[in-house]
């Protein structure tokens, strides 16, 4: 039987990991939700709504914010729209893979920074703020779940596409000659 966690910091780390990697009761984790998204879907812009790619960038940004605060950087802040949401135009395979990798790396770094922390740490005031680390870490969990729900909705709202949309045009495949358009 799994040992009951008696430290609050351990329970918070478990919640952070479950929301991010999986095993939560609420449904798919962040990684489970984004793993099958194609670049075209990640960059699909609905009027007045952030794209999935922008949401992933934003979640990464706030993980980095938490990490910097844990490292004691009182002056670190996210002040501009570009810092908060990125400046993402066209999302290709490389860009999408990079965004996912940065999200995962920022989570791993955050978890690593909490490795030696005790419950006393949770009561410390976050440098440059008026709230404590308990509030910040629960904020990251809630922030992830909120935006993960948005990602799920955006996936469902994305235009249904053919299996060729994120591949090269089917006319350039080995099954069709270069003059495909000319012949038909």
PDB file of C-alpha atoms in Angstrom:
ATOM      1  CA  UNK A   1       0.000   0.000   0.000  1.00  0.00           C
ATOM      2  CA  UNK A   2       1.230   3.472  -0.847  1.00  0.00           C
ATOM      3  CA  UNK A   3       2.573   5.409   2.117  1.00  0.00           C
ATOM      4  CA  UNK A   4       0.299   8.270   3.160  1.00  0.00           C
ATOM      5  CA  UNK A   5       1.912  11.628   2.457  1.00  0.00           C
ATOM      6  CA  UNK A   6       2.099  13.645   5.631  1.00  0.00           C
ATOM      7  CA  UNK A   7       3.912  16.695   4.338  1.00  0.00           C
ATOM      8  CA  UNK A   8       1.960  19.386   2.535  1.00  0.00           C
ATOM      9  CA  UNK A   9       4.852  20.042   0.134  1.00  0.00           C
ATOM     10  CA  UNK A  10       4.691  16.385  -0.942  1.00  0.00           C
ATOM     11  CA  UNK A  11       0.953  16.626  -1.569  1.00  0.00           C
ATOM     12  CA  UNK A  12       1.478  19.778  -3.644  1.00  0.00           C
ATOM     13  CA  UNK A  13       4.203  18.080  -5.702  1.00  0.00           C
ATOM     14  CA  UNK A  14       1.857  15.137  -6.285  1.00  0.00           C
ATOM     15  CA  UNK A  15      -0.892  17.488  -7.485  1.00  0.00           C
ATOM     16  CA  UNK A  16       1.531  19.393  -9.740  1.00  0.00           C
ATOM     17  CA  UNK A  17       2.694  16.148 -11.334  1.00  0.00           C
ATOM     18  CA  UNK A  18      -0.801  14.676 -11.674  1.00  0.00           C
ATOM     19  CA  UNK A  19      -2.142  17.810 -13.375  1.00  0.00           C
ATOM     20  CA  UNK A  20       0.866  17.889 -15.682  1.00  0.00           C
ATOM     21  CA  UNK A  21       1.805  14.239 -16.359  1.00  0.00           C
ATOM     22  CA  UNK A  22      -1.376  12.316 -15.572  1.00  0.00           C
ATOM     23  CA  UNK A  23      -3.165  10.306 -12.981  1.00  0.00           C
ATOM     24  CA  UNK A  24      -5.660  12.953 -11.915  1.00  0.00           C
ATOM     25  CA  UNK A  25      -9.270  12.121 -11.257  1.00  0.00           C
ATOM     26  CA  UNK A  26     -10.515  15.048 -13.367  1.00  0.00           C
ATOM     27  CA  UNK A  27      -9.486  13.801 -16.791  1.00  0.00           C
ATOM     28  CA  UNK A  28      -6.545  14.223 -19.124  1.00  0.00           C
ATOM     29  CA  UNK A  29      -3.436  15.963 -17.867  1.00  0.00           C
ATOM     30  CA  UNK A  30      -1.747  18.809 -19.703  1.00  0.00           C
ATOM     31  CA  UNK A  31       0.634  16.435 -21.507  1.00  0.00           C
ATOM     32  CA  UNK A  32      -2.108  13.931 -22.274  1.00  0.00           C
ATOM     33  CA  UNK A  33      -4.183  16.751 -23.746  1.00  0.00           C
ATOM     34  CA  UNK A  34      -1.497  18.243 -26.005  1.00  0.00           C
ATOM     35  CA  UNK A  35       0.295  15.077 -27.151  1.00  0.00           C
ATOM     36  CA  UNK A  36      -1.873  14.419 -30.209  1.00  0.00           C
ATOM     37  CA  UNK A  37      -2.344  18.013 -31.334  1.00  0.00           C
ATOM     38  CA  UNK A  38      -0.998  18.822 -34.781  1.00  0.00           C
ATOM     39  CA  UNK A  39       0.784  22.137 -35.439  1.00  0.00           C
ATOM     40  CA  UNK A  40      -2.089  23.393 -37.599  1.00  0.00           C
ATOM     41  CA  UNK A  41      -4.526  22.841 -34.721  1.00  0.00           C
ATOM     42  CA  UNK A  42      -2.102  24.353 -32.176  1.00  0.00           C
ATOM     43  CA  UNK A  43      -1.923  27.539 -34.253  1.00  0.00           C
ATOM     44  CA  UNK A  44      -5.600  27.671 -35.225  1.00  0.00           C
ATOM     45  CA  UNK A  45      -6.916  31.110 -34.316  1.00  0.00           C
ATOM     46  CA  UNK A  46     -10.522  31.529 -33.258  1.00  0.00           C
ATOM     47  CA  UNK A  47     -11.692  35.134 -33.248  1.00  0.00           C
ATOM     48  CA  UNK A  48     -10.635  36.847 -30.012  1.00  0.00           C
ATOM     49  CA  UNK A  49      -9.324  33.656 -28.385  1.00  0.00           C
ATOM     50  CA  UNK A  50      -5.743  32.628 -27.690  1.00  0.00           C
ATOM     51  CA  UNK A  51      -4.460  29.676 -29.692  1.00  0.00           C
ATOM     52  CA  UNK A  52      -3.437  26.381 -28.115  1.00  0.00           C
ATOM     53  CA  UNK A  53       0.186  27.289 -28.871  1.00  0.00           C
ATOM     54  CA  UNK A  54      -0.227  30.602 -27.035  1.00  0.00           C
ATOM     55  CA  UNK A  55      -1.784  28.816 -24.061  1.00  0.00           C
ATOM     56  CA  UNK A  56       1.168  26.408 -23.895  1.00  0.00           C
ATOM     57  CA  UNK A  57       3.579  29.358 -24.084  1.00  0.00           C
ATOM     58  CA  UNK A  58       1.618  31.129 -21.329  1.00  0.00           C
ATOM     59  CA  UNK A  59       1.643  28.089 -19.034  1.00  0.00           C
ATOM     60  CA  UNK A  60       5.404  27.787 -19.542  1.00  0.00           C
ATOM     61  CA  UNK A  61       5.865  31.477 -18.762  1.00  0.00           C
ATOM     62  CA  UNK A  62       4.132  31.158 -15.404  1.00  0.00           C
ATOM     63  CA  UNK A  63       6.094  28.024 -14.505  1.00  0.00           C
ATOM     64  CA  UNK A  64       9.254  30.015 -15.183  1.00  0.00           C
ATOM     65  CA  UNK A  65       7.837  32.835 -13.031  1.00  0.00           C
ATOM     66  CA  UNK A  66       7.362  30.382 -10.133  1.00  0.00           C
ATOM     67  CA  UNK A  67      10.834  28.942 -10.655  1.00  0.00           C
ATOM     68  CA  UNK A  68      12.453  32.393 -10.633  1.00  0.00           C
ATOM     69  CA  UNK A  69      10.615  33.293  -7.427  1.00  0.00           C
ATOM     70  CA  UNK A  70      11.740  30.047  -5.768  1.00  0.00           C
ATOM     71  CA  UNK A  71      15.285  31.006  -6.792  1.00  0.00           C
ATOM     72  CA  UNK A  72      14.792  34.298  -4.921  1.00  0.00           C
ATOM     73  CA  UNK A  73      14.456  36.695  -7.863  1.00  0.00           C
ATOM     74  CA  UNK A  74      12.246  39.424  -6.404  1.00  0.00           C
ATOM     75  CA  UNK A  75      12.479  41.654  -9.493  1.00  0.00           C
ATOM     76  CA  UNK A  76      11.461  39.007 -12.028  1.00  0.00           C
ATOM     77  CA  UNK A  77       8.025  39.767 -13.449  1.00  0.00           C
ATOM     78  CA  UNK A  78       5.879  39.254 -16.520  1.00  0.00           C
ATOM     79  CA  UNK A  79       4.905  42.722 -17.636  1.00  0.00           C
ATOM     80  CA  UNK A  80       4.033  42.623 -21.321  1.00  0.00           C
ATOM     81  CA  UNK A  81       1.592  40.733 -23.524  1.00  0.00           C
ATOM     82  CA  UNK A  82       4.541  39.355 -25.495  1.00  0.00           C
ATOM     83  CA  UNK A  83       6.180  38.021 -22.316  1.00  0.00           C
ATOM     84  CA  UNK A  84       2.878  36.523 -21.205  1.00  0.00           C
ATOM     85  CA  UNK A  85       1.521  35.046 -24.459  1.00  0.00           C
ATOM     86  CA  UNK A  86       4.459  35.083 -26.861  1.00  0.00           C
ATOM     87  CA  UNK A  87       4.549  36.440 -30.361  1.00  0.00           C
ATOM     88  CA  UNK A  88       3.541  33.322 -32.218  1.00  0.00           C
ATOM     89  CA  UNK A  89       2.513  33.700 -35.846  1.00  0.00           C
ATOM     90  CA  UNK A  90       2.786  30.521 -37.885  1.00  0.00           C
ATOM     91  CA  UNK A  91       3.121  27.293 -35.946  1.00  0.00           C
ATOM     92  CA  UNK A  92       5.087  24.634 -37.782  1.00  0.00           C
ATOM     93  CA  UNK A  93       6.206  21.223 -36.539  1.00  0.00           C
ATOM     94  CA  UNK A  94       9.494  22.563 -35.133  1.00  0.00           C
ATOM     95  CA  UNK A  95       7.824  25.472 -33.319  1.00  0.00           C
ATOM     96  CA  UNK A  96       5.136  23.206 -31.832  1.00  0.00           C
ATOM     97  CA  UNK A  97       7.654  20.605 -30.671  1.00  0.00           C
ATOM     98  CA  UNK A  98       9.779  23.362 -29.145  1.00  0.00           C
ATOM     99  CA  UNK A  99       6.822  24.821 -27.227  1.00  0.00           C
ATOM    100  CA  UNK A 100       5.950  21.389 -25.824  1.00  0.00           C
ATOM    101  CA  UNK A 101       9.562  20.679 -24.911  1.00  0.00           C
ATOM    102  CA  UNK A 102       9.924  24.044 -23.125  1.00  0.00           C
ATOM    103  CA  UNK A 103       6.719  23.366 -21.190  1.00  0.00           C
ATOM    104  CA  UNK A 104       8.014  19.972 -20.070  1.00  0.00           C
ATOM    105  CA  UNK A 105      11.462  21.329 -19.193  1.00  0.00           C
ATOM    106  CA  UNK A 106       9.956  24.173 -17.164  1.00  0.00           C
ATOM    107  CA  UNK A 107       7.834  21.645 -15.248  1.00  0.00           C
ATOM    108  CA  UNK A 108      10.849  19.422 -14.596  1.00  0.00           C
ATOM    109  CA  UNK A 109      12.880  22.407 -13.368  1.00  0.00           C
ATOM    110  CA  UNK A 110      10.037  23.527 -11.105  1.00  0.00           C
ATOM    111  CA  UNK A 111       9.729  20.054  -9.606  1.00  0.00           C
ATOM    112  CA  UNK A 112      13.493  19.839  -9.147  1.00  0.00           C
ATOM    113  CA  UNK A 113      13.504  23.193  -7.340  1.00  0.00           C
ATOM    114  CA  UNK A 114      10.958  21.813  -4.855  1.00  0.00           C
ATOM    115  CA  UNK A 115      12.875  18.612  -4.176  1.00  0.00           C
ATOM    116  CA  UNK A 116      14.529  19.741  -0.931  1.00  0.00           C
ATOM    117  CA  UNK A 117      11.787  22.102   0.261  1.00  0.00           C
ATOM    118  CA  UNK A 118       9.906  21.578   3.506  1.00  0.00           C
ATOM    119  CA  UNK A 119       6.495  22.678   4.671  1.00  0.00           C
ATOM    120  CA  UNK A 120       8.123  25.728   6.269  1.00  0.00           C
ATOM    121  CA  UNK A 121       9.013  26.922   2.764  1.00  0.00           C
ATOM    122  CA  UNK A 122       5.306  27.077   1.856  1.00  0.00           C
ATOM    123  CA  UNK A 123       4.705  29.799   4.438  1.00  0.00           C
ATOM    124  CA  UNK A 124       7.513  32.009   3.112  1.00  0.00           C
ATOM    125  CA  UNK A 125       6.480  35.128   1.217  1.00  0.00           C
ATOM    126  CA  UNK A 126       7.267  34.976  -2.499  1.00  0.00           C
ATOM    127  CA  UNK A 127      10.039  37.517  -3.235  1.00  0.00           C
ATOM    128  CA  UNK A 128       8.551  40.724  -4.632  1.00  0.00           C
ATOM    129  CA  UNK A 129       4.976  39.837  -3.673  1.00  0.00           C
ATOM    130  CA  UNK A 130       2.527  39.747  -0.784  1.00  0.00           C
ATOM    131  CA  UNK A 131       1.528  36.084  -0.983  1.00  0.00           C
ATOM    132  CA  UNK A 132       3.264  32.884   0.083  1.00  0.00           C
ATOM    133  CA  UNK A 133       4.656  29.909  -1.858  1.00  0.00           C
ATOM    134  CA  UNK A 134       1.680  27.779  -0.821  1.00  0.00           C
ATOM    135  CA  UNK A 135      -0.557  30.200  -2.742  1.00  0.00           C
ATOM    136  CA  UNK A 136       1.810  30.414  -5.716  1.00  0.00           C
ATOM    137  CA  UNK A 137       2.138  26.639  -6.121  1.00  0.00           C
ATOM    138  CA  UNK A 138      -1.594  26.037  -5.814  1.00  0.00           C
ATOM    139  CA  UNK A 139      -1.994  28.865  -8.303  1.00  0.00           C
ATOM    140  CA  UNK A 140       0.185  26.995 -10.811  1.00  0.00           C
ATOM    141  CA  UNK A 141      -1.951  23.861 -10.379  1.00  0.00           C
ATOM    142  CA  UNK A 142      -5.203  25.793 -10.825  1.00  0.00           C
ATOM    143  CA  UNK A 143      -3.737  27.770 -13.731  1.00  0.00           C
ATOM    144  CA  UNK A 144      -2.750  24.541 -15.506  1.00  0.00           C
ATOM    145  CA  UNK A 145      -6.177  22.999 -15.061  1.00  0.00           C
ATOM    146  CA  UNK A 146      -7.970  26.130 -16.238  1.00  0.00           C
ATOM    147  CA  UNK A 147      -5.909  26.426 -19.412  1.00  0.00           C
ATOM    148  CA  UNK A 148      -5.926  22.661 -19.946  1.00  0.00           C
ATOM    149  CA  UNK A 149      -9.722  22.872 -20.109  1.00  0.00           C
ATOM    150  CA  UNK A 150      -9.439  25.661 -22.669  1.00  0.00           C
ATOM    151  CA  UNK A 151      -7.073  23.523 -24.730  1.00  0.00           C
ATOM    152  CA  UNK A 152      -9.581  20.670 -24.654  1.00  0.00           C
ATOM    153  CA  UNK A 153     -12.351  22.948 -25.893  1.00  0.00           C
ATOM    154  CA  UNK A 154     -10.141  24.471 -28.608  1.00  0.00           C
ATOM    155  CA  UNK A 155      -9.229  20.970 -29.812  1.00  0.00           C
ATOM    156  CA  UNK A 156     -12.923  20.208 -30.235  1.00  0.00           C
ATOM    157  CA  UNK A 157     -13.575  23.568 -31.937  1.00  0.00           C
ATOM    158  CA  UNK A 158     -10.699  23.179 -34.409  1.00  0.00           C
ATOM    159  CA  UNK A 159     -11.806  22.654 -37.986  1.00  0.00           C
ATOM    160  CA  UNK A 160     -11.902  19.012 -38.912  1.00  0.00           C
ATOM    161  CA  UNK A 161      -9.270  18.422 -41.505  1.00  0.00           C
ATOM    162  CA  UNK A 162      -8.123  15.734 -43.829  1.00  0.00           C
ATOM    163  CA  UNK A 163      -5.303  13.451 -42.874  1.00  0.00           C
ATOM    164  CA  UNK A 164      -3.109  15.373 -45.325  1.00  0.00           C
ATOM    165  CA  UNK A 165      -3.378  18.813 -43.692  1.00  0.00           C
ATOM    166  CA  UNK A 166      -0.255  18.530 -41.585  1.00  0.00           C
ATOM    167  CA  UNK A 167       1.700  16.614 -44.196  1.00  0.00           C
ATOM    168  CA  UNK A 168       3.016  17.680 -47.549  1.00  0.00           C
ATOM    169  CA  UNK A 169       0.378  18.216 -50.187  1.00  0.00           C
ATOM    170  CA  UNK A 170      -0.792  14.805 -51.370  1.00  0.00           C
ATOM    171  CA  UNK A 171       0.050  15.727 -54.983  1.00  0.00           C
ATOM    172  CA  UNK A 172       3.711  15.759 -54.085  1.00  0.00           C
ATOM    173  CA  UNK A 173       3.608  12.256 -52.666  1.00  0.00           C
ATOM    174  CA  UNK A 174       5.220   9.316 -54.386  1.00  0.00           C
ATOM    175  CA  UNK A 175       1.814   8.126 -55.606  1.00  0.00           C
ATOM    176  CA  UNK A 176       1.177  11.077 -57.894  1.00  0.00           C
ATOM    177  CA  UNK A 177       3.333  12.536 -60.606  1.00  0.00           C
ATOM    178  CA  UNK A 178       4.398  16.175 -60.677  1.00  0.00           C
ATOM    179  CA  UNK A 179       1.871  16.933 -63.413  1.00  0.00           C
ATOM    180  CA  UNK A 180      -1.145  15.738 -61.424  1.00  0.00           C
ATOM    181  CA  UNK A 181      -3.051  19.011 -61.833  1.00  0.00           C
ATOM    182  CA  UNK A 182      -2.363  19.137 -65.550  1.00  0.00           C
ATOM    183  CA  UNK A 183      -3.672  15.631 -66.203  1.00  0.00           C
ATOM    184  CA  UNK A 184      -7.078  16.038 -64.539  1.00  0.00           C
TER     185      UNK A 184
END
